[in-house]
Structures are given as C-alpha cells and as structure tokens.
Coordinates of C-alpha atoms in Angstrom, one line a residue:
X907 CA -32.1 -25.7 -0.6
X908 CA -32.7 -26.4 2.8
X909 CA -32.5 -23.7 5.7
X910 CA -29.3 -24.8 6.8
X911 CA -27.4 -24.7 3.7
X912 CA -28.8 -20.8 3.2
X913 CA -27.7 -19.9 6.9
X914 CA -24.1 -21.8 6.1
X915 CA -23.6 -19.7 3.0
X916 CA -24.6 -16.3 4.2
X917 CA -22.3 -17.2 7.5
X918 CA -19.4 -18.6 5.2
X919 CA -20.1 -15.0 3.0
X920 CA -20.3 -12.8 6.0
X921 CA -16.9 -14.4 7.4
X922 CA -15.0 -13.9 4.0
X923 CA -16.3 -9.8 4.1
X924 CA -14.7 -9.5 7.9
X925 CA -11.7 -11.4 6.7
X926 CA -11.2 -9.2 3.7
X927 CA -11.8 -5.9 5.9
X928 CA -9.5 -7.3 8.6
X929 CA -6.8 -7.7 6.6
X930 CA -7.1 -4.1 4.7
X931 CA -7.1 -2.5 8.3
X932 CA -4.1 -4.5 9.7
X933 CA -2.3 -3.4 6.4
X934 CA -3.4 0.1 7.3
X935 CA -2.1 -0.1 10.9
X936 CA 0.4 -2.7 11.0
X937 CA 4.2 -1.7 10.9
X938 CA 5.7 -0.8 8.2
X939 CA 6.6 -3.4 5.0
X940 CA 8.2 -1.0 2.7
X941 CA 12.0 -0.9 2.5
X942 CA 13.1 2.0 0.3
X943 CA 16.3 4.2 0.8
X944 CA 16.5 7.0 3.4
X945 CA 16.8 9.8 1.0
X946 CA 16.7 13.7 2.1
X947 CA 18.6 16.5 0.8
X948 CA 21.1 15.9 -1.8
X949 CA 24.0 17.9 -2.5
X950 CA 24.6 19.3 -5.4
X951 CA 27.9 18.0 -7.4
X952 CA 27.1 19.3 -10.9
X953 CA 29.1 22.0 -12.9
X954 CA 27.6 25.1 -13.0
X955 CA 27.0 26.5 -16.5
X956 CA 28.9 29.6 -17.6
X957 CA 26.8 30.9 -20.3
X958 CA 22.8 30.9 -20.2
X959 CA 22.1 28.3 -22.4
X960 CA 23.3 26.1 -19.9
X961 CA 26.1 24.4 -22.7

C-alpha cells in the first residue's frame, strides 16, 4: 500500500467517527422528534368499592 492510500483511509475513517458523533450530539440537542400525548393528572371515574375485597 502506498502512503497515500493509508493517509486516505485513516482520513475517510476519522471523517465517518466525527460524522457518527455529530449526529448523536445534534440528536441530543436538536428539537424535539417525539410526539406522544400531553398526559398529566387523570381523574378518577371508577366506582368505589363498598366492601374491602374490592368486589
């Protein structure tokens, strides 16, 4: 292997590991993807058992 084809890889490698980490860290501080539900408190709308085995 010649010089050049080593430095090419080990540029071409070094690019792919900054790639990978800069795309982790704009995941990590980019806006938000995730669309669930607003959910909080819920009220309760159950019946409320009369005897304590709960039947």
């Amino acid at each position: 292997m010649s010089i050049s084809k080593i430095l090419k890889s080990i540029i071409n490698g070094a690019m792919q590991v900054i790639s990978y980490i800069l795309g982790a860290v704009s995941r990590i501080f980019g806006p938000r993807d995730d669309d669930y539900p607003a959910t909080g408190v819920q009220p309760f709308e159950g019946d409320i058992a009369n005897n304590k085995d709960g039947y």
